[in-house]
C-alpha cells in the first residue's frame, strides 16, 4: 500500500523450505534476505526483489543496504543474486551509496566461501561477518 | 505372484552403504522432501556441516538438472523420472549418484562435457564457473544455464564420473557420480 509520498510497495515474503524470507524497508533503504534459496525457478522468485531495487534506485538518492543471512543457494539463485549485485555495482559506479552486509554462522564455512565469491566481483562496501556465539 | 525378496534387497543396500535411494517420477516437492530426509540422515551420520551442505547441494543441482532437462525435452510426468543414490564408499566418502533417461545425442554431449570438466583442476573449474555465470541467460530458460554441472564438479573431491547405457535407438540412461 502506498501510504505516503516516500513509501512504495515494500516486500514482506515469508521464508519457505526452499526460498528465503525477504523484507524491504523503503523508508530506511534496507533489503533483508535470510534462509536457504533453492527454488526451481529462481528468476521468477527473485523478480520482485530486482524490481524493488530498481524502483528504489530510481525513486530516491538515499543509500541502499542489503542485509543478508542467506545460507545455501542453488546455482540458479546464485545467478539471480549476481544480477542483483550487478545492479548495485552499476549504481555504485554512478556514485550511489550501496552496501552489503552478509552475516553467517561460523560453524559452516561454505557460507563464507559463497559470500566471498560474490564479493570478489564487487567494488562497493561488502562486509562478511560471522555471528558471535 | 512372486514377491520381491526384500531381505536380499536390504542386504544389497547395507553392503553398499546406501544412505538413501529413490527411483521414479520426481516432482519439485519430492526433491524438497527427499532433500529434507537427506539432511536429517547426514546430521544423524555426524557429517560436518560443510560436507553435509556439499552433499545436499550436489543432490539439489543433479535432481533440478534432471527436472529442467525433462521439461526442456517436453517429457511427460512418467518420463521425468530420476534414479538417485547417496551412499558411502570404502574410503568413507559420500557418493551422490543420479541418473535419468536422455536422448542419445544429448547423452553423448553430456558425457563429453563431464570428461572436459573432469580434466580441470579446482582453479580452472572456478574460472569456468565464473565464465558460465556471466553467460547471458537463454530466453525462457529457468535454470542456471549449465552452471549446475560445473558447480557439482567444483564440490566433488574426485573427478566426476559419468556413464551412458543405451536403452533403445533413441534413448539412453545417463548416470553421474560425485564424491564428497
PDB file of C-alpha atoms in Angstrom:
ATOM      1  CA  UNK A   1       0.000   0.000   0.000  1.00  0.00           C
ATOM      2  CA  UNK A   2       1.189   3.483  -0.741  1.00  0.00           C
ATOM      3  CA  UNK A   3       0.845   5.399   2.483  1.00  0.00           C
ATOM      4  CA  UNK A   4       2.999   8.438   1.861  1.00  0.00           C
ATOM      5  CA  UNK A   5       4.993  10.249  -0.747  1.00  0.00           C
ATOM      6  CA  UNK A   6       8.131   8.309   0.045  1.00  0.00           C
ATOM      7  CA  UNK A   7       6.577   4.911   0.583  1.00  0.00           C
ATOM      8  CA  UNK A   8       6.177   2.299  -2.051  1.00  0.00           C
ATOM      9  CA  UNK A   9       5.119  -1.298  -2.013  1.00  0.00           C
ATOM     10  CA  UNK A  10       7.541  -2.907   0.369  1.00  0.00           C
ATOM     11  CA  UNK A  11       8.078  -6.646   0.161  1.00  0.00           C
ATOM     12  CA  UNK A  12       7.373  -8.931   3.071  1.00  0.00           C
ATOM     13  CA  UNK A  13       7.786 -12.503   1.901  1.00  0.00           C
ATOM     14  CA  UNK A  14       7.878 -15.307   4.457  1.00  0.00           C
ATOM     15  CA  UNK A  15      10.593 -17.914   4.079  1.00  0.00           C
ATOM     16  CA  UNK A  16       9.779 -21.455   2.977  1.00  0.00           C
ATOM     17  CA  UNK A  17      11.903 -24.579   2.963  1.00  0.00           C
ATOM     18  CA  UNK A  18      13.401 -23.674  -0.413  1.00  0.00           C
ATOM     19  CA  UNK A  19      13.003 -19.897  -0.591  1.00  0.00           C
ATOM     20  CA  UNK A  20      14.413 -17.152   1.640  1.00  0.00           C
ATOM     21  CA  UNK A  21      12.396 -14.682   3.672  1.00  0.00           C
ATOM     22  CA  UNK A  22      12.542 -11.189   2.195  1.00  0.00           C
ATOM     23  CA  UNK A  23      11.721  -7.887   3.847  1.00  0.00           C
ATOM     24  CA  UNK A  24      12.247  -4.436   2.394  1.00  0.00           C
ATOM     25  CA  UNK A  25      12.189  -1.084   4.129  1.00  0.00           C
ATOM     26  CA  UNK A  26      11.937   1.655   1.544  1.00  0.00           C
ATOM     27  CA  UNK A  27      11.975   4.442   4.133  1.00  0.00           C
ATOM     28  CA  UNK A  28      15.335   3.338   5.526  1.00  0.00           C
ATOM     29  CA  UNK A  29      16.773   1.899   2.315  1.00  0.00           C
ATOM     30  CA  UNK A  30      17.205  -1.629   3.613  1.00  0.00           C
ATOM     31  CA  UNK A  31      16.555  -5.001   1.984  1.00  0.00           C
ATOM     32  CA  UNK A  32      16.861  -8.149   4.096  1.00  0.00           C
ATOM     33  CA  UNK A  33      17.029 -11.751   2.896  1.00  0.00           C
ATOM     34  CA  UNK A  34      17.517 -14.794   5.086  1.00  0.00           C
ATOM     35  CA  UNK A  35      17.420 -18.573   4.809  1.00  0.00           C
ATOM     36  CA  UNK A  36      18.032 -21.159   2.120  1.00  0.00           C
ATOM     37  CA  UNK A  37      17.410 -20.455  -1.551  1.00  0.00           C
ATOM     38  CA  UNK A  38      16.933 -23.322  -3.979  1.00  0.00           C
ATOM     39  CA  UNK A  39      13.708 -22.776  -5.899  1.00  0.00           C
ATOM     40  CA  UNK A  40      13.445 -24.477  -9.280  1.00  0.00           C
ATOM     41  CA  UNK A  41      12.754 -21.181 -10.991  1.00  0.00           C
ATOM     42  CA  UNK A  42      14.944 -18.622  -9.270  1.00  0.00           C
ATOM     43  CA  UNK A  43      14.420 -15.859 -11.835  1.00  0.00           C
ATOM     44  CA  UNK A  44      10.715 -15.911 -11.207  1.00  0.00           C
ATOM     45  CA  UNK A  45      11.286 -15.926  -7.456  1.00  0.00           C
ATOM     46  CA  UNK A  46      13.801 -13.066  -7.407  1.00  0.00           C
ATOM     47  CA  UNK A  47      11.878 -10.969  -9.965  1.00  0.00           C
ATOM     48  CA  UNK A  48      10.074  -8.857  -7.314  1.00  0.00           C
ATOM     49  CA  UNK A  49      13.374  -8.260  -5.467  1.00  0.00           C
ATOM     50  CA  UNK A  50      15.027  -6.994  -8.638  1.00  0.00           C
ATOM     51  CA  UNK A  51      12.007  -4.779  -9.355  1.00  0.00           C
ATOM     52  CA  UNK A  52      12.040  -3.376  -5.829  1.00  0.00           C
ATOM     53  CA  UNK A  53      15.738  -2.498  -6.063  1.00  0.00           C
ATOM     54  CA  UNK A  54      15.218  -0.884  -9.484  1.00  0.00           C
ATOM     55  CA  UNK A  55      12.348   1.198  -8.112  1.00  0.00           C
ATOM     56  CA  UNK A  56      14.289   2.182  -5.019  1.00  0.00           C
ATOM     57  CA  UNK A  57      17.343   3.251  -7.006  1.00  0.00           C
ATOM     58  CA  UNK A  58      15.180   5.207  -9.447  1.00  0.00           C
ATOM     59  CA  UNK A  59      12.884   6.844  -6.888  1.00  0.00           C
ATOM     60  CA  UNK A  60      15.396   8.226  -4.423  1.00  0.00           C
ATOM     61  CA  UNK A  61      19.052   9.028  -3.992  1.00  0.00           C
ATOM     62  CA  UNK A  62      19.273   7.557  -0.498  1.00  0.00           C
ATOM     63  CA  UNK A  63      21.794   4.850   0.383  1.00  0.00           C
ATOM     64  CA  UNK A  64      20.750   1.231  -0.130  1.00  0.00           C
ATOM     65  CA  UNK A  65      21.888  -1.507   2.215  1.00  0.00           C
ATOM     66  CA  UNK A  66      21.392  -5.251   1.753  1.00  0.00           C
ATOM     67  CA  UNK A  67      21.423  -7.285   4.962  1.00  0.00           C
ATOM     68  CA  UNK A  68      21.836 -10.937   4.096  1.00  0.00           C
ATOM     69  CA  UNK A  69      21.687 -14.111   6.114  1.00  0.00           C
ATOM     70  CA  UNK A  70      21.489 -16.476   3.182  1.00  0.00           C
ATOM     71  CA  UNK A  71      22.775 -19.981   3.798  1.00  0.00           C
ATOM     72  CA  UNK A  72      22.533 -22.433   0.928  1.00  0.00           C
ATOM     73  CA  UNK A  73      21.904 -21.197  -2.622  1.00  0.00           C
ATOM     74  CA  UNK A  74      21.476 -23.316  -5.710  1.00  0.00           C
ATOM     75  CA  UNK A  75      23.231 -22.183  -8.878  1.00  0.00           C
ATOM     76  CA  UNK A  76      20.169 -20.510 -10.372  1.00  0.00           C
ATOM     77  CA  UNK A  77      19.777 -18.465  -7.171  1.00  0.00           C
ATOM     78  CA  UNK A  78      23.472 -17.579  -7.396  1.00  0.00           C
ATOM     79  CA  UNK A  79      22.908 -16.319 -10.939  1.00  0.00           C
ATOM     80  CA  UNK A  80      19.899 -14.240  -9.874  1.00  0.00           C
ATOM     81  CA  UNK A  81      21.899 -12.859  -6.937  1.00  0.00           C
ATOM     82  CA  UNK A  82      24.716 -11.913  -9.282  1.00  0.00           C
ATOM     83  CA  UNK A  83      22.196  -9.874 -11.307  1.00  0.00           C
ATOM     84  CA  UNK A  84      21.277  -8.079  -8.071  1.00  0.00           C
ATOM     85  CA  UNK A  85      24.909  -7.342  -7.202  1.00  0.00           C
ATOM     86  CA  UNK A  86      25.488  -6.146 -10.779  1.00  0.00           C
ATOM     87  CA  UNK A  87      22.702  -3.594 -10.287  1.00  0.00           C
ATOM     88  CA  UNK A  88      24.361  -2.405  -7.079  1.00  0.00           C
ATOM     89  CA  UNK A  89      27.726  -2.245  -8.822  1.00  0.00           C
ATOM     90  CA  UNK A  90      26.267  -0.092 -11.581  1.00  0.00           C
ATOM     91  CA  UNK A  91      24.640   2.255  -9.052  1.00  0.00           C
ATOM     92  CA  UNK A  92      27.917   2.420  -7.130  1.00  0.00           C
ATOM     93  CA  UNK A  93      29.683   3.349 -10.373  1.00  0.00           C
ATOM     94  CA  UNK A  94      27.312   6.336 -10.662  1.00  0.00           C
ATOM     95  CA  UNK A  95      28.252   7.487  -7.172  1.00  0.00           C
ATOM     96  CA  UNK A  96      25.315   5.973  -5.273  1.00  0.00           C
ATOM     97  CA  UNK A  97      25.946   4.732  -1.722  1.00  0.00           C
ATOM     98  CA  UNK A  98      25.210   0.994  -1.734  1.00  0.00           C
ATOM     99  CA  UNK A  99      26.461  -1.726   0.597  1.00  0.00           C
ATOM    100  CA  UNK A 100      26.068  -5.369   1.514  1.00  0.00           C
ATOM    101  CA  UNK A 101      26.373  -6.884   4.982  1.00  0.00           C
ATOM    102  CA  UNK A 102      26.359 -10.686   4.918  1.00  0.00           C
ATOM    103  CA  UNK A 103      26.172 -12.500   8.242  1.00  0.00           C
ATOM    104  CA  UNK A 104      26.913 -16.191   8.595  1.00  0.00           C
ATOM    105  CA  UNK A 105      27.151 -18.959  11.149  1.00  0.00           C
ATOM    106  CA  UNK A 106      30.904 -19.627  11.590  1.00  0.00           C
ATOM    107  CA  UNK A 107      30.255 -23.367  12.025  1.00  0.00           C
ATOM    108  CA  UNK A 108      29.620 -23.633   8.299  1.00  0.00           C
ATOM    109  CA  UNK A 109      32.472 -22.183   6.251  1.00  0.00           C
ATOM    110  CA  UNK A 110      30.641 -22.907   2.966  1.00  0.00           C
ATOM    111  CA  UNK A 111      28.533 -19.801   3.510  1.00  0.00           C
ATOM    112  CA  UNK A 112      31.707 -17.728   3.828  1.00  0.00           C
ATOM    113  CA  UNK A 113      33.014 -19.269   0.567  1.00  0.00           C
ATOM    114  CA  UNK A 114      29.744 -18.396  -1.173  1.00  0.00           C
ATOM    115  CA  UNK A 115      29.649 -14.789   0.058  1.00  0.00           C
ATOM    116  CA  UNK A 116      33.357 -14.339  -0.647  1.00  0.00           C
ATOM    117  CA  UNK A 117      32.987 -15.369  -4.304  1.00  0.00           C
ATOM    118  CA  UNK A 118      30.312 -12.741  -4.776  1.00  0.00           C
ATOM    119  CA  UNK A 119      32.470 -10.123  -3.066  1.00  0.00           C
ATOM    120  CA  UNK A 120      35.357 -10.801  -5.487  1.00  0.00           C
ATOM    121  CA  UNK A 121      33.331  -9.191  -8.283  1.00  0.00           C
ATOM    122  CA  UNK A 122      32.098  -6.170  -6.313  1.00  0.00           C
ATOM    123  CA  UNK A 123      33.870  -2.883  -5.603  1.00  0.00           C
ATOM    124  CA  UNK A 124      31.213  -1.351  -3.279  1.00  0.00           C
ATOM    125  CA  UNK A 125      31.405  -1.962   0.502  1.00  0.00           C
ATOM    126  CA  UNK A 126      30.708  -5.681   1.040  1.00  0.00           C
ATOM    127  CA  UNK A 127      31.094  -6.848   4.605  1.00  0.00           C
ATOM    128  CA  UNK A 128      31.045 -10.541   5.547  1.00  0.00           C
ATOM    129  CA  UNK A 129      30.918 -11.215   9.258  1.00  0.00           C
ATOM    130  CA  UNK A 130      30.474 -14.299  11.425  1.00  0.00           C
ATOM    131  CA  UNK A 131      27.735 -14.265  14.042  1.00  0.00           C
ATOM    132  CA  UNK A 132      29.160 -14.196  17.524  1.00  0.00           C
ATOM    133  CA  UNK A 133      28.025 -17.112  19.636  1.00  0.00           C
TER     134      UNK A 133
ATOM    135  CA  UNK B   1       2.749 -63.889  -7.864  1.00  0.00           C
ATOM    136  CA  UNK B   2       6.306 -63.776  -6.749  1.00  0.00           C
ATOM    137  CA  UNK B   3       7.058 -61.127  -4.171  1.00  0.00           C
ATOM    138  CA  UNK B   4      10.318 -59.197  -4.051  1.00  0.00           C
ATOM    139  CA  UNK B   5      12.983 -60.611  -1.816  1.00  0.00           C
ATOM    140  CA  UNK B   6      13.152 -57.603   0.474  1.00  0.00           C
ATOM    141  CA  UNK B   7      15.780 -59.191   2.663  1.00  0.00           C
ATOM    142  CA  UNK B   8      18.239 -59.554  -0.196  1.00  0.00           C
ATOM    143  CA  UNK B   9      17.399 -56.008  -1.321  1.00  0.00           C
ATOM    144  CA  UNK B  10      18.123 -54.813   2.220  1.00  0.00           C
ATOM    145  CA  UNK B  11      21.382 -56.789   2.276  1.00  0.00           C
ATOM    146  CA  UNK B  12      22.353 -55.153  -1.000  1.00  0.00           C
ATOM    147  CA  UNK B  13      21.630 -51.678   0.409  1.00  0.00           C
ATOM    148  CA  UNK B  14      23.528 -52.406   3.602  1.00  0.00           C
ATOM    149  CA  UNK B  15      26.544 -53.896   1.852  1.00  0.00           C
ATOM    150  CA  UNK B  16      26.762 -50.883  -0.453  1.00  0.00           C
ATOM    151  CA  UNK B  17      26.261 -48.495   2.495  1.00  0.00           C
ATOM    152  CA  UNK B  18      23.319 -46.839   0.803  1.00  0.00           C
ATOM    153  CA  UNK B  19      22.019 -43.980   2.924  1.00  0.00           C
ATOM    154  CA  UNK B  20      19.172 -43.019   0.662  1.00  0.00           C
ATOM    155  CA  UNK B  21      17.823 -44.073  -2.700  1.00  0.00           C
ATOM    156  CA  UNK B  22      14.961 -43.130  -4.945  1.00  0.00           C
ATOM    157  CA  UNK B  23      13.702 -44.281  -8.295  1.00  0.00           C
ATOM    158  CA  UNK B  24      10.704 -42.852 -10.119  1.00  0.00           C
ATOM    159  CA  UNK B  25       8.999 -39.686 -11.349  1.00  0.00           C
ATOM    160  CA  UNK B  26      10.395 -36.730  -9.462  1.00  0.00           C
ATOM    161  CA  UNK B  27       8.430 -33.560  -8.707  1.00  0.00           C
ATOM    162  CA  UNK B  28       9.558 -30.248  -7.287  1.00  0.00           C
ATOM    163  CA  UNK B  29       8.081 -31.071  -3.893  1.00  0.00           C
ATOM    164  CA  UNK B  30       9.542 -34.571  -3.897  1.00  0.00           C
ATOM    165  CA  UNK B  31      13.012 -33.095  -4.472  1.00  0.00           C
ATOM    166  CA  UNK B  32      12.457 -30.946  -1.379  1.00  0.00           C
ATOM    167  CA  UNK B  33      11.109 -33.796   0.739  1.00  0.00           C
ATOM    168  CA  UNK B  34      13.907 -36.196  -0.158  1.00  0.00           C
ATOM    169  CA  UNK B  35      16.350 -33.338   0.382  1.00  0.00           C
ATOM    170  CA  UNK B  36      14.952 -32.908   3.867  1.00  0.00           C
ATOM    171  CA  UNK B  37      15.380 -36.588   4.610  1.00  0.00           C
ATOM    172  CA  UNK B  38      18.919 -36.410   3.246  1.00  0.00           C
ATOM    173  CA  UNK B  39      19.778 -33.508   5.553  1.00  0.00           C
ATOM    174  CA  UNK B  40      18.432 -35.440   8.536  1.00  0.00           C
ATOM    175  CA  UNK B  41      20.383 -38.571   7.613  1.00  0.00           C
ATOM    176  CA  UNK B  42      23.573 -36.560   7.196  1.00  0.00           C
ATOM    177  CA  UNK B  43      23.078 -34.974  10.590  1.00  0.00           C
ATOM    178  CA  UNK B  44      22.434 -38.389  12.156  1.00  0.00           C
ATOM    179  CA  UNK B  45      25.537 -39.634  10.341  1.00  0.00           C
ATOM    180  CA  UNK B  46      27.535 -36.860  12.088  1.00  0.00           C
ATOM    181  CA  UNK B  47      28.620 -35.293   8.812  1.00  0.00           C
ATOM    182  CA  UNK B  48      30.496 -31.995   9.161  1.00  0.00           C
ATOM    183  CA  UNK B  49      28.227 -29.011   8.330  1.00  0.00           C
ATOM    184  CA  UNK B  50      30.354 -28.197   5.267  1.00  0.00           C
ATOM    185  CA  UNK B  51      30.279 -31.805   3.984  1.00  0.00           C
ATOM    186  CA  UNK B  52      26.529 -32.040   4.647  1.00  0.00           C
ATOM    187  CA  UNK B  53      25.979 -28.847   2.656  1.00  0.00           C
ATOM    188  CA  UNK B  54      28.143 -30.085  -0.226  1.00  0.00           C
ATOM    189  CA  UNK B  55      26.230 -33.380  -0.405  1.00  0.00           C
ATOM    190  CA  UNK B  56      22.886 -31.581  -0.213  1.00  0.00           C
ATOM    191  CA  UNK B  57      23.975 -29.062  -2.816  1.00  0.00           C
ATOM    192  CA  UNK B  58      25.124 -31.762  -5.259  1.00  0.00           C
ATOM    193  CA  UNK B  59      21.853 -33.617  -4.733  1.00  0.00           C
ATOM    194  CA  UNK B  60      19.839 -30.438  -5.476  1.00  0.00           C
ATOM    195  CA  UNK B  61      21.823 -29.499  -8.589  1.00  0.00           C
ATOM    196  CA  UNK B  62      21.662 -33.020 -10.006  1.00  0.00           C
ATOM    197  CA  UNK B  63      17.941 -33.500  -9.425  1.00  0.00           C
ATOM    198  CA  UNK B  64      16.976 -29.989 -10.558  1.00  0.00           C
ATOM    199  CA  UNK B  65      19.080 -30.523 -13.702  1.00  0.00           C
ATOM    200  CA  UNK B  66      17.093 -33.701 -14.354  1.00  0.00           C
ATOM    201  CA  UNK B  67      13.803 -31.803 -13.913  1.00  0.00           C
ATOM    202  CA  UNK B  68      14.930 -28.960 -16.182  1.00  0.00           C
ATOM    203  CA  UNK B  69      16.101 -31.440 -18.804  1.00  0.00           C
ATOM    204  CA  UNK B  70      12.791 -33.332 -18.779  1.00  0.00           C
ATOM    205  CA  UNK B  71      10.913 -30.022 -19.106  1.00  0.00           C
ATOM    206  CA  UNK B  72      13.136 -28.780 -21.923  1.00  0.00           C
ATOM    207  CA  UNK B  73      12.500 -32.013 -23.848  1.00  0.00           C
ATOM    208  CA  UNK B  74       8.781 -31.885 -23.129  1.00  0.00           C
ATOM    209  CA  UNK B  75       8.825 -35.209 -21.305  1.00  0.00           C
ATOM    210  CA  UNK B  76       5.667 -36.264 -19.500  1.00  0.00           C
ATOM    211  CA  UNK B  77       5.325 -36.981 -15.801  1.00  0.00           C
ATOM    212  CA  UNK B  78       6.448 -40.607 -16.049  1.00  0.00           C
ATOM    213  CA  UNK B  79       9.371 -39.815 -18.301  1.00  0.00           C
ATOM    214  CA  UNK B  80      10.725 -37.129 -15.972  1.00  0.00           C
ATOM    215  CA  UNK B  81      11.960 -39.788 -13.630  1.00  0.00           C
ATOM    216  CA  UNK B  82      15.206 -39.875 -11.731  1.00  0.00           C
ATOM    217  CA  UNK B  83      17.285 -42.517 -10.039  1.00  0.00           C
ATOM    218  CA  UNK B  84      19.157 -41.120  -7.060  1.00  0.00           C
ATOM    219  CA  UNK B  85      21.506 -42.877  -4.648  1.00  0.00           C
ATOM    220  CA  UNK B  86      23.503 -41.412  -1.768  1.00  0.00           C
ATOM    221  CA  UNK B  87      25.970 -43.870  -0.293  1.00  0.00           C
ATOM    222  CA  UNK B  88      29.360 -44.064   1.379  1.00  0.00           C
ATOM    223  CA  UNK B  89      32.326 -45.624  -0.355  1.00  0.00           C
ATOM    224  CA  UNK B  90      35.172 -47.727   1.088  1.00  0.00           C
ATOM    225  CA  UNK B  91      37.132 -44.552   1.930  1.00  0.00           C
ATOM    226  CA  UNK B  92      34.130 -43.144   3.826  1.00  0.00           C
ATOM    227  CA  UNK B  93      33.446 -40.557   1.168  1.00  0.00           C
ATOM    228  CA  UNK B  94      29.850 -39.696   0.371  1.00  0.00           C
ATOM    229  CA  UNK B  95      28.877 -40.673  -3.147  1.00  0.00           C
ATOM    230  CA  UNK B  96      25.991 -38.816  -4.740  1.00  0.00           C
ATOM    231  CA  UNK B  97      24.791 -40.520  -7.878  1.00  0.00           C
ATOM    232  CA  UNK B  98      21.880 -39.500 -10.061  1.00  0.00           C
ATOM    233  CA  UNK B  99      20.675 -40.718 -13.409  1.00  0.00           C
ATOM    234  CA  UNK B 100      17.903 -40.158 -15.928  1.00  0.00           C
ATOM    235  CA  UNK B 101      16.712 -41.094 -19.374  1.00  0.00           C
ATOM    236  CA  UNK B 102      18.036 -38.772 -22.091  1.00  0.00           C
ATOM    237  CA  UNK B 103      18.060 -38.558 -25.884  1.00  0.00           C
ATOM    238  CA  UNK B 104      21.150 -40.430 -27.015  1.00  0.00           C
ATOM    239  CA  UNK B 105      22.654 -37.391 -28.732  1.00  0.00           C
ATOM    240  CA  UNK B 106      22.192 -35.297 -25.578  1.00  0.00           C
ATOM    241  CA  UNK B 107      23.794 -38.066 -23.540  1.00  0.00           C
ATOM    242  CA  UNK B 108      26.881 -38.023 -25.760  1.00  0.00           C
ATOM    243  CA  UNK B 109      27.183 -34.230 -25.328  1.00  0.00           C
ATOM    244  CA  UNK B 110      26.847 -34.602 -21.566  1.00  0.00           C
ATOM    245  CA  UNK B 111      29.485 -37.324 -21.381  1.00  0.00           C
ATOM    246  CA  UNK B 112      31.920 -35.146 -23.329  1.00  0.00           C
ATOM    247  CA  UNK B 113      31.163 -32.182 -21.049  1.00  0.00           C
ATOM    248  CA  UNK B 114      31.765 -34.271 -17.912  1.00  0.00           C
ATOM    249  CA  UNK B 115      35.071 -35.501 -19.366  1.00  0.00           C
ATOM    250  CA  UNK B 116      36.096 -31.880 -20.057  1.00  0.00           C
ATOM    251  CA  UNK B 117      35.267 -30.837 -16.506  1.00  0.00           C
ATOM    252  CA  UNK B 118      36.959 -33.909 -15.011  1.00  0.00           C
ATOM    253  CA  UNK B 119      40.226 -32.809 -16.608  1.00  0.00           C
ATOM    254  CA  UNK B 120      40.177 -29.383 -14.911  1.00  0.00           C
ATOM    255  CA  UNK B 121      41.751 -28.561 -11.553  1.00  0.00           C
ATOM    256  CA  UNK B 122      39.928 -26.531  -8.884  1.00  0.00           C
ATOM    257  CA  UNK B 123      41.238 -23.162 -10.098  1.00  0.00           C
ATOM    258  CA  UNK B 124      40.232 -23.945 -13.692  1.00  0.00           C
ATOM    259  CA  UNK B 125      36.812 -25.097 -12.521  1.00  0.00           C
ATOM    260  CA  UNK B 126      36.342 -21.840 -10.631  1.00  0.00           C
ATOM    261  CA  UNK B 127      37.261 -19.870 -13.763  1.00  0.00           C
ATOM    262  CA  UNK B 128      34.839 -21.967 -15.836  1.00  0.00           C
ATOM    263  CA  UNK B 129      32.129 -21.364 -13.217  1.00  0.00           C
ATOM    264  CA  UNK B 130      32.634 -17.600 -13.251  1.00  0.00           C
ATOM    265  CA  UNK B 131      32.639 -17.524 -17.054  1.00  0.00           C
ATOM    266  CA  UNK B 132      29.408 -19.526 -17.160  1.00  0.00           C
ATOM    267  CA  UNK B 133      27.877 -17.253 -14.516  1.00  0.00           C
ATOM    268  CA  UNK B 134      28.468 -14.320 -16.887  1.00  0.00           C
ATOM    269  CA  UNK B 135      26.856 -16.004 -19.895  1.00  0.00           C
ATOM    270  CA  UNK B 136      23.642 -14.309 -20.986  1.00  0.00           C
ATOM    271  CA  UNK B 137      20.557 -16.220 -19.979  1.00  0.00           C
ATOM    272  CA  UNK B 138      18.778 -18.091 -22.730  1.00  0.00           C
ATOM    273  CA  UNK B 139      15.319 -16.655 -23.387  1.00  0.00           C
ATOM    274  CA  UNK B 140      12.771 -18.537 -21.319  1.00  0.00           C
ATOM    275  CA  UNK B 141      15.398 -20.576 -19.514  1.00  0.00           C
ATOM    276  CA  UNK B 142      14.537 -21.134 -15.884  1.00  0.00           C
ATOM    277  CA  UNK B 143      17.739 -22.769 -14.780  1.00  0.00           C
ATOM    278  CA  UNK B 144      21.295 -21.656 -14.143  1.00  0.00           C
ATOM    279  CA  UNK B 145      22.228 -22.420 -17.769  1.00  0.00           C
ATOM    280  CA  UNK B 146      24.897 -25.079 -17.393  1.00  0.00           C
ATOM    281  CA  UNK B 147      26.192 -23.767 -14.090  1.00  0.00           C
ATOM    282  CA  UNK B 148      24.886 -26.744 -12.141  1.00  0.00           C
ATOM    283  CA  UNK B 149      27.225 -29.294 -13.668  1.00  0.00           C
ATOM    284  CA  UNK B 150      30.283 -27.071 -13.087  1.00  0.00           C
ATOM    285  CA  UNK B 151      29.155 -26.466  -9.510  1.00  0.00           C
ATOM    286  CA  UNK B 152      28.871 -30.219  -8.918  1.00  0.00           C
ATOM    287  CA  UNK B 153      32.357 -30.707 -10.384  1.00  0.00           C
ATOM    288  CA  UNK B 154      33.755 -27.982  -8.115  1.00  0.00           C
ATOM    289  CA  UNK B 155      32.274 -29.543  -4.996  1.00  0.00           C
ATOM    290  CA  UNK B 156      33.322 -33.101  -5.810  1.00  0.00           C
ATOM    291  CA  UNK B 157      36.567 -34.157  -4.141  1.00  0.00           C
ATOM    292  CA  UNK B 158      37.306 -36.544  -7.032  1.00  0.00           C
ATOM    293  CA  UNK B 159      36.754 -36.007 -10.763  1.00  0.00           C
ATOM    294  CA  UNK B 160      33.132 -36.609 -11.762  1.00  0.00           C
ATOM    295  CA  UNK B 161      32.304 -39.999 -13.207  1.00  0.00           C
ATOM    296  CA  UNK B 162      29.607 -40.460 -15.818  1.00  0.00           C
ATOM    297  CA  UNK B 163      28.278 -43.257 -17.972  1.00  0.00           C
ATOM    298  CA  UNK B 164      25.696 -43.775 -20.677  1.00  0.00           C
ATOM    299  CA  UNK B 165      23.710 -47.011 -21.100  1.00  0.00           C
ATOM    300  CA  UNK B 166      21.727 -47.471 -24.280  1.00  0.00           C
ATOM    301  CA  UNK B 167      18.034 -48.153 -23.847  1.00  0.00           C
ATOM    302  CA  UNK B 168      16.911 -48.172 -27.479  1.00  0.00           C
ATOM    303  CA  UNK B 169      17.907 -46.484 -30.718  1.00  0.00           C
ATOM    304  CA  UNK B 170      16.760 -43.078 -29.452  1.00  0.00           C
ATOM    305  CA  UNK B 171      17.291 -43.041 -25.758  1.00  0.00           C
ATOM    306  CA  UNK B 172      19.918 -43.836 -23.168  1.00  0.00           C
ATOM    307  CA  UNK B 173      20.310 -43.697 -19.396  1.00  0.00           C
ATOM    308  CA  UNK B 174      22.777 -41.062 -18.249  1.00  0.00           C
ATOM    309  CA  UNK B 175      24.380 -41.548 -14.855  1.00  0.00           C
ATOM    310  CA  UNK B 176      26.563 -39.054 -12.968  1.00  0.00           C
ATOM    311  CA  UNK B 177      28.513 -39.574  -9.759  1.00  0.00           C
ATOM    312  CA  UNK B 178      30.209 -37.032  -7.450  1.00  0.00           C
ATOM    313  CA  UNK B 179      32.223 -37.644  -4.263  1.00  0.00           C
ATOM    314  CA  UNK B 180      32.475 -35.691  -1.012  1.00  0.00           C
TER     315      UNK B 180
END
